[in-house]
Amino acid sequence: QVQLVESGGGLVQAGGSLRLSCAASGGTFSSYVLGWFRQTPGKEREFVAGISRSGGNTYYAESVKGRFAISRDNAKNTVYLQMNSLKAEDTAVYFCSGTSRTYYPSKQRDLYEYWGQGTQVTVSS
């Protein structure tokens, strides 16, 4: 069983940057594809970015491509989401997720087995 704990959320002005971290425990970190999703009240949780087991493949939602970057450090059991040029519409609770059901990053939410509790990101305009 994998436990995921996010950190790094907060309040930032539009155009600013934040880096989210997600620390994992209780599993073999390098055997999981990892993803970041986000959710706002009344809306479904949406895919943001994903990364393969080795970190060699990444996949982004169109809305964040070119602004966000996902990375992982398998030695530290941690995945990161660097968020630049933030916009008000990026405001959401961001969730870290993991799955052993696929080899490549996927935007399919149901594939992900493990989820963190989420961290709030608020972008003021």
Tab-separated table of N, CA, C and O in Angstrom:
chain	number	residue	atom	x	y	z
A	1	GLN	N	0.834	-1.182	0.000
A	1	GLN	CA	0.000	0.000	0.000
A	1	GLN	C	0.879	1.245	0.000
A	1	GLN	O	1.809	1.360	0.795
A	2	VAL	N	0.575	2.160	-0.878
A	2	VAL	CA	1.373	3.373	-1.033
A	2	VAL	C	0.648	4.547	-0.382
A	2	VAL	O	-0.556	4.732	-0.576
A	3	GLN	N	1.382	5.319	0.382
A	3	GLN	CA	0.852	6.560	0.939
A	3	GLN	C	1.519	7.739	0.233
A	3	GLN	O	2.737	7.741	0.055
A	4	LEU	N	0.709	8.705	-0.136
A	4	LEU	CA	1.191	9.888	-0.854
A	4	LEU	C	0.822	11.136	-0.066
A	4	LEU	O	-0.332	11.289	0.346
A	5	VAL	N	1.795	12.021	0.115
A	5	VAL	CA	1.556	13.248	0.867
A	5	VAL	C	2.071	14.436	0.064
A	5	VAL	O	3.285	14.532	-0.202
A	6	GLU	N	1.148	15.329	-0.302
A	6	GLU	CA	1.517	16.513	-1.073
A	6	GLU	C	1.913	17.660	-0.154
A	6	GLU	O	1.467	17.749	0.995
A	7	SER	N	2.725	18.544	-0.700
A	7	SER	CA	3.088	19.780	-0.002
A	7	SER	C	3.450	20.830	-1.047
A	7	SER	O	3.636	20.508	-2.226
A	8	GLY	N	3.530	22.082	-0.590
A	8	GLY	CA	3.977	23.142	-1.476
A	8	GLY	C	2.901	24.053	-2.016
A	8	GLY	O	3.200	25.025	-2.714
A	9	GLY	N	1.651	23.748	-1.709
A	9	GLY	CA	0.583	24.619	-2.174
A	9	GLY	C	0.585	25.946	-1.426
A	9	GLY	O	1.324	26.129	-0.462
A	10	GLY	N	-0.228	26.874	-1.904
A	10	GLY	CA	-0.308	28.166	-1.247
A	10	GLY	C	-0.960	29.203	-2.129
A	10	GLY	O	-1.590	28.875	-3.139
A	11	LEU	N	-0.775	30.446	-1.738
A	11	LEU	CA	-1.338	31.588	-2.459
A	11	LEU	C	-0.229	32.276	-3.246
A	11	LEU	O	0.836	32.575	-2.708
A	12	VAL	N	-0.502	32.535	-4.524
A	12	VAL	CA	0.492	33.178	-5.376
A	12	VAL	C	-0.219	34.121	-6.330
A	12	VAL	O	-1.382	33.891	-6.683
A	13	GLN	N	0.461	35.163	-6.741
A	13	GLN	CA	-0.122	36.088	-7.706
A	13	GLN	C	-0.038	35.511	-9.117
A	13	GLN	O	0.853	34.700	-9.417
A	14	ALA	N	-0.943	35.939	-9.953
A	14	ALA	CA	-0.916	35.516	-11.352
A	14	ALA	C	0.443	35.863	-11.964
A	14	ALA	O	0.985	36.937	-11.713
A	15	GLY	N	0.974	34.923	-12.726
A	15	GLY	CA	2.292	35.081	-13.308
A	15	GLY	C	3.406	34.498	-12.468
A	15	GLY	O	4.543	34.374	-12.940
A	16	GLY	N	3.088	34.151	-11.257
A	16	GLY	CA	4.079	33.601	-10.351
A	16	GLY	C	4.273	32.111	-10.517
A	16	GLY	O	3.716	31.489	-11.427
A	17	SER	N	5.069	31.537	-9.620
A	17	SER	CA	5.422	30.123	-9.683
A	17	SER	C	5.247	29.451	-8.328
A	17	SER	O	5.343	30.107	-7.284
A	18	LEU	N	5.006	28.162	-8.389
A	18	LEU	CA	4.978	27.303	-7.208
A	18	LEU	C	5.544	25.954	-7.602
A	18	LEU	O	5.421	25.535	-8.764
A	19	ARG	N	6.117	25.256	-6.639
A	19	ARG	CA	6.526	23.878	-6.869
A	19	ARG	C	5.849	22.988	-5.840
A	19	ARG	O	6.041	23.169	-4.634
A	20	LEU	N	5.085	22.051	-6.340
A	20	LEU	CA	4.450	21.072	-5.486
A	20	LEU	C	5.349	19.845	-5.367
A	20	LEU	O	6.030	19.473	-6.329
A	21	SER	N	5.308	19.232	-4.197
A	21	SER	CA	6.032	17.988	-3.965
A	21	SER	C	5.061	16.935	-3.472
A	21	SER	O	4.048	17.256	-2.840
A	22	CYS	N	5.391	15.696	-3.743
A	22	CYS	CA	4.582	14.579	-3.258
A	22	CYS	C	5.528	13.480	-2.827
A	22	CYS	O	6.249	12.910	-3.651
A	23	ALA	N	5.537	13.215	-1.534
A	23	ALA	CA	6.408	12.185	-0.971
A	23	ALA	C	5.633	10.890	-0.809
A	23	ALA	O	4.500	10.890	-0.312
A	24	ALA	N	6.255	9.798	-1.222
A	24	ALA	CA	5.605	8.492	-1.168
A	24	ALA	C	6.279	7.604	-0.137
A	24	ALA	O	7.496	7.697	0.088
A	25	SER	N	5.484	6.726	0.437
A	25	SER	CA	6.011	5.724	1.363
A	25	SER	C	5.175	4.460	1.251
A	25	SER	O	4.037	4.500	0.774
A	26	GLY	N	5.757	3.348	1.656
A	26	GLY	CA	5.010	2.111	1.731
A	26	GLY	C	4.975	1.281	0.470
A	26	GLY	O	4.219	0.321	0.395
A	27	GLY	N	5.724	1.636	-0.525
A	27	GLY	CA	5.733	0.851	-1.750
A	27	GLY	C	7.049	0.997	-2.480
A	27	GLY	O	7.944	1.686	-2.002
A	28	THR	N	7.145	0.349	-3.620
A	28	THR	CA	8.335	0.486	-4.454
A	28	THR	C	8.096	1.630	-5.421
A	28	THR	O	7.450	1.472	-6.453
A	29	PHE	N	8.613	2.773	-5.060
A	29	PHE	CA	8.278	4.021	-5.752
A	29	PHE	C	8.536	3.935	-7.250
A	29	PHE	O	7.723	4.385	-8.056
A	30	SER	N	9.630	3.331	-7.623
A	30	SER	CA	10.015	3.309	-9.030
A	30	SER	C	9.132	2.394	-9.876
A	30	SER	O	9.252	2.384	-11.101
A	31	SER	N	8.245	1.661	-9.269
A	31	SER	CA	7.358	0.783	-10.020
A	31	SER	C	6.018	1.441	-10.345
A	31	SER	O	5.132	0.800	-10.909
A	32	TYR	N	5.869	2.707	-9.993
A	32	TYR	CA	4.590	3.396	-10.200
A	32	TYR	C	4.707	4.526	-11.212
A	32	TYR	O	5.636	5.332	-11.165
A	33	VAL	N	3.747	4.572	-12.091
A	33	VAL	CA	3.506	5.782	-12.877
A	33	VAL	C	2.835	6.777	-11.941
A	33	VAL	O	1.966	6.412	-11.149
A	34	LEU	N	3.226	8.018	-12.047
A	34	LEU	CA	2.710	9.050	-11.148
A	34	LEU	C	2.012	10.149	-11.936
A	34	LEU	O	2.368	10.441	-13.077
A	35	GLY	N	1.050	10.736	-11.286
A	35	GLY	CA	0.317	11.805	-11.955
A	35	GLY	C	-0.097	12.889	-10.976
A	35	GLY	O	-0.132	12.676	-9.758
A	36	TRP	N	-0.382	14.044	-11.543
A	36	TRP	CA	-0.991	15.139	-10.793
A	36	TRP	C	-2.346	15.446	-11.425
A	36	TRP	O	-2.470	15.538	-12.655
A	37	PHE	N	-3.331	15.580	-10.563
A	37	PHE	CA	-4.671	15.965	-10.972
A	37	PHE	C	-5.064	17.197	-10.161
A	37	PHE	O	-4.437	17.516	-9.154
A	38	ARG	N	-6.129	17.861	-10.595
A	38	ARG	CA	-6.626	18.998	-9.821
A	38	ARG	C	-8.151	19.023	-9.876
A	38	ARG	O	-8.761	18.481	-10.809
A	39	GLN	N	-8.712	19.676	-8.875
A	39	GLN	CA	-10.171	19.708	-8.774
A	39	GLN	C	-10.627	21.017	-8.146
A	39	GLN	O	-10.030	21.497	-7.173
A	40	THR	N	-11.679	21.571	-8.727
A	40	THR	CA	-12.335	22.737	-8.164
A	40	THR	C	-13.746	22.349	-7.752
A	40	THR	O	-14.298	21.358	-8.258
A	41	PRO	N	-14.348	23.091	-6.845
A	41	PRO	CA	-15.688	22.734	-6.352
A	41	PRO	C	-16.696	22.588	-7.480
A	41	PRO	O	-16.788	23.434	-8.366
A	42	GLY	N	-17.433	21.487	-7.436
A	42	GLY	CA	-18.479	21.252	-8.421
A	42	GLY	C	-18.006	20.682	-9.736
A	42	GLY	O	-18.813	20.439	-10.638
A	43	LYS	N	-16.709	20.459	-9.865
A	43	LYS	CA	-16.171	19.926	-11.120
A	43	LYS	C	-15.470	18.603	-10.870
A	43	LYS	O	-15.055	18.298	-9.759
A	44	GLU	N	-15.330	17.822	-11.943
A	44	GLU	CA	-14.620	16.566	-11.827
A	44	GLU	C	-13.119	16.812	-11.696
A	44	GLU	O	-12.593	17.814	-12.166
A	45	ARG	N	-12.478	15.841	-11.081
A	45	ARG	CA	-11.028	15.908	-10.961
A	45	ARG	C	-10.420	15.746	-12.355
A	45	ARG	O	-10.760	14.803	-13.080
A	46	GLU	N	-9.527	16.642	-12.714
A	46	GLU	CA	-8.967	16.611	-14.064
A	46	GLU	C	-7.473	16.369	-14.050
A	46	GLU	O	-6.753	16.798	-13.138
A	47	PHE	N	-7.034	15.704	-15.094
A	47	PHE	CA	-5.620	15.378	-15.246
A	47	PHE	C	-4.819	16.639	-15.523
A	47	PHE	O	-5.247	17.515	-16.291
A	48	VAL	N	-3.628	16.710	-14.930
A	48	VAL	CA	-2.719	17.826	-15.159
A	48	VAL	C	-1.440	17.350	-15.847
A	48	VAL	O	-1.047	17.863	-16.883
A	49	ALA	N	-0.795	16.351	-15.242
A	49	ALA	CA	0.475	15.871	-15.786
A	49	ALA	C	0.747	14.472	-15.263
A	49	ALA	O	0.282	14.099	-14.192
A	50	GLY	N	1.522	13.702	-16.044
A	50	GLY	CA	1.900	12.366	-15.633
A	50	GLY	C	3.330	12.071	-16.031
A	50	GLY	O	3.883	12.709	-16.944
A	51	ILE	N	3.923	11.101	-15.352
A	51	ILE	CA	5.314	10.753	-15.618
A	51	ILE	C	5.496	9.250	-15.482
A	51	ILE	O	4.901	8.614	-14.606
A	52	SER	N	6.302	8.707	-16.365
A	52	SER	CA	6.529	7.265	-16.369
A	52	SER	C	7.409	6.841	-15.201
A	52	SER	O	7.937	7.661	-14.457
A	53	ARG	N	7.586	5.532	-15.071
A	53	ARG	CA	8.311	4.975	-13.933
A	53	ARG	C	9.747	5.474	-13.862
A	53	ARG	O	10.259	5.748	-12.772
A	54	SER	N	10.382	5.549	-14.995
A	54	SER	CA	11.781	5.996	-15.018
A	54	SER	C	11.913	7.516	-15.085
A	54	SER	O	12.994	8.056	-14.858
A	55	GLY	N	10.833	8.167	-15.421
A	55	GLY	CA	10.871	9.613	-15.612
A	55	GLY	C	11.153	10.024	-17.040
A	55	GLY	O	11.176	11.218	-17.357
A	56	GLY	N	11.325	9.061	-17.919
A	56	GLY	CA	11.689	9.365	-19.293
A	56	GLY	C	10.551	9.835	-20.165
A	56	GLY	O	10.776	10.434	-21.221
A	57	ASN	N	9.328	9.561	-19.738
A	57	ASN	CA	8.154	9.994	-20.507
A	57	ASN	C	7.247	10.846	-19.636
A	57	ASN	O	6.958	10.491	-18.496
A	58	THR	N	6.818	11.956	-20.188
A	58	THR	CA	5.883	12.836	-19.497
A	58	THR	C	4.710	13.149	-20.413
A	58	THR	O	4.805	13.021	-21.644
A	59	TYR	N	3.628	13.562	-19.805
A	59	TYR	CA	2.395	13.814	-20.546
A	59	TYR	C	1.652	14.926	-19.821
A	59	TYR	O	1.545	14.890	-18.591
A	60	TYR	N	1.157	15.905	-20.599
A	60	TYR	CA	0.536	17.073	-19.982
A	60	TYR	C	-0.835	17.351	-20.582
A	60	TYR	O	-1.080	17.110	-21.765
A	61	ALA	N	-1.693	17.916	-19.758
A	61	ALA	CA	-2.932	18.473	-20.273
A	61	ALA	C	-2.589	19.686	-21.126
A	61	ALA	O	-1.626	20.404	-20.841
A	62	GLU	N	-3.388	19.914	-22.148
A	62	GLU	CA	-3.124	21.036	-23.046
A	62	GLU	C	-3.118	22.366	-22.301
A	62	GLU	O	-2.363	23.275	-22.641
A	63	SER	N	-3.924	22.463	-21.281
A	63	SER	CA	-4.076	23.729	-20.562
A	63	SER	C	-2.830	24.133	-19.784
A	63	SER	O	-2.690	25.307	-19.408
A	64	VAL	N	-1.926	23.182	-19.529
A	64	VAL	CA	-0.737	23.496	-18.739
A	64	VAL	C	0.559	23.291	-19.512
A	64	VAL	O	1.639	23.622	-19.015
A	65	LYS	N	0.453	22.760	-20.721
A	65	LYS	CA	1.645	22.462	-21.515
A	65	LYS	C	2.452	23.734	-21.743
A	65	LYS	O	1.915	24.775	-22.115
A	66	GLY	N	3.750	23.641	-21.487
A	66	GLY	CA	4.629	24.791	-21.649
A	66	GLY	C	4.762	25.647	-20.403
A	66	GLY	O	5.644	26.501	-20.319
A	67	ARG	N	3.892	25.421	-19.434
A	67	ARG	CA	3.949	26.193	-18.185
A	67	ARG	C	4.302	25.322	-16.982
A	67	ARG	O	4.961	25.784	-16.049
A	68	PHE	N	3.848	24.077	-16.991
A	68	PHE	CA	4.088	23.159	-15.874
A	68	PHE	C	5.099	22.099	-16.304
A	68	PHE	O	5.176	21.726	-17.477
A	69	ALA	N	5.826	21.583	-15.314
A	69	ALA	CA	6.772	20.504	-15.572
A	69	ALA	C	6.717	19.502	-14.437
A	69	ALA	O	6.859	19.880	-13.260
A	70	ILE	N	6.530	18.249	-14.793
A	70	ILE	CA	6.521	17.172	-13.804
A	70	ILE	C	7.874	16.481	-13.831
A	70	ILE	O	8.482	16.311	-14.893
A	71	SER	N	8.347	16.085	-12.653
A	71	SER	CA	9.609	15.359	-12.557
A	71	SER	C	9.534	14.448	-11.348
A	71	SER	O	8.639	14.593	-10.507
A	72	ARG	N	10.469	13.526	-11.262
A	72	ARG	CA	10.494	12.618	-10.121
A	72	ARG	C	11.936	12.310	-9.750
A	72	ARG	O	12.825	12.323	-10.590
A	73	ASP	N	12.105	12.004	-8.479
A	73	ASP	CA	13.397	11.580	-7.955
A	73	ASP	C	13.156	10.240	-7.272
A	73	ASP	O	12.657	10.199	-6.132
A	74	ASN	N	13.489	9.166	-7.948
A	74	ASN	CA	13.213	7.838	-7.403
A	74	ASN	C	14.064	7.529	-6.173
A	74	ASN	O	13.679	6.703	-5.345
A	75	ALA	N	15.180	8.190	-6.038
A	75	ALA	CA	16.013	7.981	-4.849
A	75	ALA	C	15.388	8.620	-3.613
A	75	ALA	O	15.616	8.175	-2.486
A	76	LYS	N	14.591	9.660	-3.842
A	76	LYS	CA	13.946	10.366	-2.723
A	76	LYS	C	12.467	10.021	-2.596
A	76	LYS	O	11.770	10.584	-1.752
A	77	ASN	N	11.984	9.128	-3.463
A	77	ASN	CA	10.563	8.742	-3.435
A	77	ASN	C	9.651	9.962	-3.515
A	77	ASN	O	8.643	10.054	-2.791
A	78	THR	N	9.987	10.870	-4.410
A	78	THR	CA	9.252	12.127	-4.492
A	78	THR	C	8.992	12.499	-5.949
A	78	THR	O	9.857	12.308	-6.805
A	79	VAL	N	7.795	13.020	-6.172
A	79	VAL	CA	7.439	13.560	-7.485
A	79	VAL	C	7.127	15.046	-7.303
A	79	VAL	O	6.618	15.457	-6.252
A	80	TYR	N	7.456	15.813	-8.319
A	80	TYR	CA	7.314	17.263	-8.245
A	80	TYR	C	6.439	17.784	-9.387
A	80	TYR	O	6.336	17.165	-10.444
A	81	LEU	N	5.847	18.929	-9.140
A	81	LEU	CA	5.148	19.648	-10.201
A	81	LEU	C	5.576	21.109	-10.119
A	81	LEU	O	5.185	21.817	-9.183
A	82	GLN	N	6.403	21.516	-11.053
A	82	GLN	CA	6.818	22.909	-11.132
A	82	GLN	C	5.790	23.666	-11.961
A	82	GLN	O	5.526	23.308	-13.114
A	83	MET	N	5.207	24.685	-11.372
A	83	MET	CA	4.141	25.433	-12.026
A	83	MET	C	4.603	26.882	-12.221
A	83	MET	O	4.860	27.587	-11.244
A	84	ASN	N	4.717	27.285	-13.464
A	84	ASN	CA	5.146	28.642	-13.818
A	84	ASN	C	4.022	29.372	-14.547
A	84	ASN	O	3.079	28.751	-15.037
A	85	SER	N	4.160	30.671	-14.617
A	85	SER	CA	3.175	31.505	-15.331
A	85	SER	C	1.757	31.159	-14.901
A	85	SER	O	0.864	30.960	-15.732
A	86	LEU	N	1.557	31.097	-13.619
A	86	LEU	CA	0.268	30.666	-13.091
A	86	LEU	C	-0.840	31.651	-13.435
A	86	LEU	O	-0.625	32.877	-13.481
A	87	LYS	N	-2.017	31.092	-13.651
A	87	LYS	CA	-3.204	31.866	-13.994
A	87	LYS	C	-4.279	31.633	-12.939
A	87	LYS	O	-4.254	30.615	-12.236
A	88	ALA	N	-5.228	32.529	-12.895
A	88	ALA	CA	-6.321	32.376	-11.922
A	88	ALA	C	-7.048	31.044	-12.121
A	88	ALA	O	-7.473	30.418	-11.152
A	89	GLU	N	-7.151	30.612	-13.364
A	89	GLU	CA	-7.862	29.349	-13.634
A	89	GLU	C	-7.080	28.114	-13.206
A	89	GLU	O	-7.602	26.998	-13.286
A	90	ASP	N	-5.854	28.279	-12.745
A	90	ASP	CA	-5.106	27.161	-12.185
A	90	ASP	C	-5.467	26.927	-10.718
A	90	ASP	O	-5.007	25.946	-10.117
A	91	THR	N	-6.252	27.802	-10.148
A	91	THR	CA	-6.679	27.650	-8.761
A	91	THR	C	-7.467	26.359	-8.593
A	91	THR	O	-8.442	26.117	-9.312
A	92	ALA	N	-7.021	25.514	-7.666
A	92	ALA	CA	-7.653	24.212	-7.451
A	92	ALA	C	-6.953	23.510	-6.301
A	92	ALA	O	-5.909	23.968	-5.820
A	93	VAL	N	-7.531	22.399	-5.890
A	93	VAL	CA	-6.823	21.468	-5.020
A	93	VAL	C	-6.074	20.494	-5.929
A	93	VAL	O	-6.675	19.900	-6.840
A	94	TYR	N	-4.801	20.352	-5.688
A	94	TYR	CA	-3.955	19.492	-6.520
A	94	TYR	C	-3.679	18.190	-5.781
A	94	TYR	O	-3.294	18.191	-4.600
A	95	PHE	N	-3.866	17.096	-6.515
A	95	PHE	CA	-3.705	15.763	-5.953
A	95	PHE	C	-2.595	15.008	-6.666
A	95	PHE	O	-2.510	15.023	-7.899
A	96	CYS	N	-1.809	14.328	-5.890
A	96	CYS	CA	-0.796	13.421	-6.397
A	96	CYS	C	-1.420	12.035	-6.490
A	96	CYS	O	-2.244	11.663	-5.628
A	97	SER	N	-1.034	11.257	-7.490
A	97	SER	CA	-1.605	9.936	-7.662
A	97	SER	C	-0.569	8.977	-8.215
A	97	SER	O	0.410	9.399	-8.832
A	98	GLY	N	-0.827	7.680	-8.005
A	98	GLY	CA	0.098	6.678	-8.486
A	98	GLY	C	-0.619	5.422	-8.932
A	98	GLY	O	-1.706	5.116	-8.437
A	99	THR	N	-0.006	4.732	-9.863
A	99	THR	CA	-0.587	3.487	-10.346
A	99	THR	C	0.494	2.541	-10.834
A	99	THR	O	1.510	2.977	-11.386
A	100	SER	N	0.216	1.251	-10.662
A	100	SER	CA	1.085	0.213	-11.214
A	100	SER	C	0.422	-0.460	-12.413
A	100	SER	O	0.943	-1.436	-12.949
A	101	ARG	N	-0.717	0.076	-12.838
A	101	ARG	CA	-1.522	-0.567	-13.871
A	101	ARG	C	-1.112	-0.207	-15.289
A	101	ARG	O	-1.676	-0.722	-16.252
A	102	THR	N	-0.176	0.690	-15.414
A	102	THR	CA	0.265	1.107	-16.744
A	102	THR	C	1.750	1.425	-16.708
A	102	THR	O	2.291	1.724	-15.638
A	103	TYR	N	2.375	1.337	-17.874
A	103	TYR	CA	3.792	1.659	-17.953
A	103	TYR	C	4.032	3.122	-18.336
A	103	TYR	O	5.097	3.657	-18.101
A	104	TYR	N	2.999	3.722	-18.924
A	104	TYR	CA	3.165	5.080	-19.434
A	104	TYR	C	2.168	6.017	-18.764
A	104	TYR	O	1.083	5.603	-18.372
A	105	PRO	N	2.506	7.287	-18.650
A	105	PRO	CA	1.585	8.225	-17.999
A	105	PRO	C	0.263	8.316	-18.754
A	105	PRO	O	0.235	8.281	-19.974
A	106	SER	N	-0.797	8.423	-18.008
A	106	SER	CA	-2.133	8.419	-18.585
A	106	SER	C	-2.981	9.501	-17.940
A	106	SER	O	-2.810	9.819	-16.769
A	107	LYS	N	-3.897	10.058	-18.711
A	107	LYS	CA	-4.849	11.028	-18.158
A	107	LYS	C	-6.110	10.352	-17.629
A	107	LYS	O	-7.005	11.030	-17.121
A	108	GLN	N	-6.171	9.039	-17.736
A	108	GLN	CA	-7.353	8.298	-17.314
A	108	GLN	C	-7.372	8.159	-15.794
A	108	GLN	O	-6.610	7.379	-15.205
A	109	ARG	N	-8.258	8.878	-15.173
A	109	ARG	CA	-8.295	8.953	-13.715
A	109	ARG	C	-8.503	7.585	-13.074
A	109	ARG	O	-7.901	7.277	-12.040
A	110	ASP	N	-9.331	6.741	-13.670
A	110	ASP	CA	-9.660	5.446	-13.064
A	110	ASP	C	-8.477	4.484	-13.029
A	110	ASP	O	-8.525	3.479	-12.314
A	111	LEU	N	-7.442	4.779	-13.783
A	111	LEU	CA	-6.255	3.926	-13.760
A	111	LEU	C	-5.444	4.081	-12.481
A	111	LEU	O	-4.694	3.196	-12.102
A	112	TYR	N	-5.591	5.218	-11.835
A	112	TYR	CA	-4.748	5.525	-10.693
A	112	TYR	C	-5.318	4.909	-9.417
A	112	TYR	O	-6.481	5.098	-9.075
A	113	GLU	N	-4.466	4.183	-8.705
A	113	GLU	CA	-4.896	3.414	-7.535
A	113	GLU	C	-4.736	4.193	-6.242
A	113	GLU	O	-5.480	3.968	-5.285
A	114	TYR	N	-3.731	5.028	-6.182
A	114	TYR	CA	-3.374	5.677	-4.931
A	114	TYR	C	-3.461	7.192	-5.088
A	114	TYR	O	-3.066	7.747	-6.116
A	115	TRP	N	-3.940	7.827	-4.026
A	115	TRP	CA	-4.155	9.273	-4.053
A	115	TRP	C	-3.704	9.923	-2.756
A	115	TRP	O	-3.865	9.350	-1.674
A	116	GLY	N	-3.155	11.122	-2.873
A	116	GLY	CA	-2.872	11.916	-1.696
A	116	GLY	C	-4.100	12.678	-1.253
A	116	GLY	O	-5.171	12.576	-1.872
A	117	GLN	N	-3.944	13.460	-0.191
A	117	GLN	CA	-5.061	14.213	0.366
A	117	GLN	C	-5.297	15.541	-0.342
A	117	GLN	O	-6.351	16.151	-0.174
A	118	GLY	N	-4.318	15.969	-1.098
A	118	GLY	CA	-4.472	17.206	-1.858
A	118	GLY	C	-3.838	18.403	-1.171
A	118	GLY	O	-3.705	18.440	0.053
A	119	THR	N	-3.466	19.370	-1.979
A	119	THR	CA	-2.917	20.635	-1.479
A	119	THR	C	-3.532	21.777	-2.281
A	119	THR	O	-3.643	21.692	-3.507
A	120	GLN	N	-3.937	22.816	-1.571
A	120	GLN	CA	-4.642	23.920	-2.215
A	120	GLN	C	-3.662	24.871	-2.897
A	120	GLN	O	-2.672	25.303	-2.290
A	121	VAL	N	-3.961	25.205	-4.133
A	121	VAL	CA	-3.226	26.235	-4.864
A	121	VAL	C	-4.215	27.333	-5.228
A	121	VAL	O	-5.240	27.062	-5.868
A	122	THR	N	-3.923	28.542	-4.810
A	122	THR	CA	-4.782	29.682	-5.109
A	122	THR	C	-3.972	30.740	-5.832
A	122	THR	O	-2.937	31.183	-5.331
A	123	VAL	N	-4.440	31.120	-7.020
A	123	VAL	CA	-3.758	32.120	-7.830
A	123	VAL	C	-4.634	33.362	-7.870
A	123	VAL	O	-5.772	33.321	-8.353
A	124	SER	N	-4.115	34.454	-7.351
A	124	SER	CA	-4.879	35.704	-7.332
A	124	SER	C	-4.584	36.516	-8.585
A	124	SER	O	-3.448	36.612	-9.029
A	125	SER	N	-5.634	37.110	-9.120
A	125	SER	CA	-5.463	37.879	-10.362
A	125	SER	C	-5.357	39.357	-10.082
A	125	SER	O	-5.517	39.807	-8.967
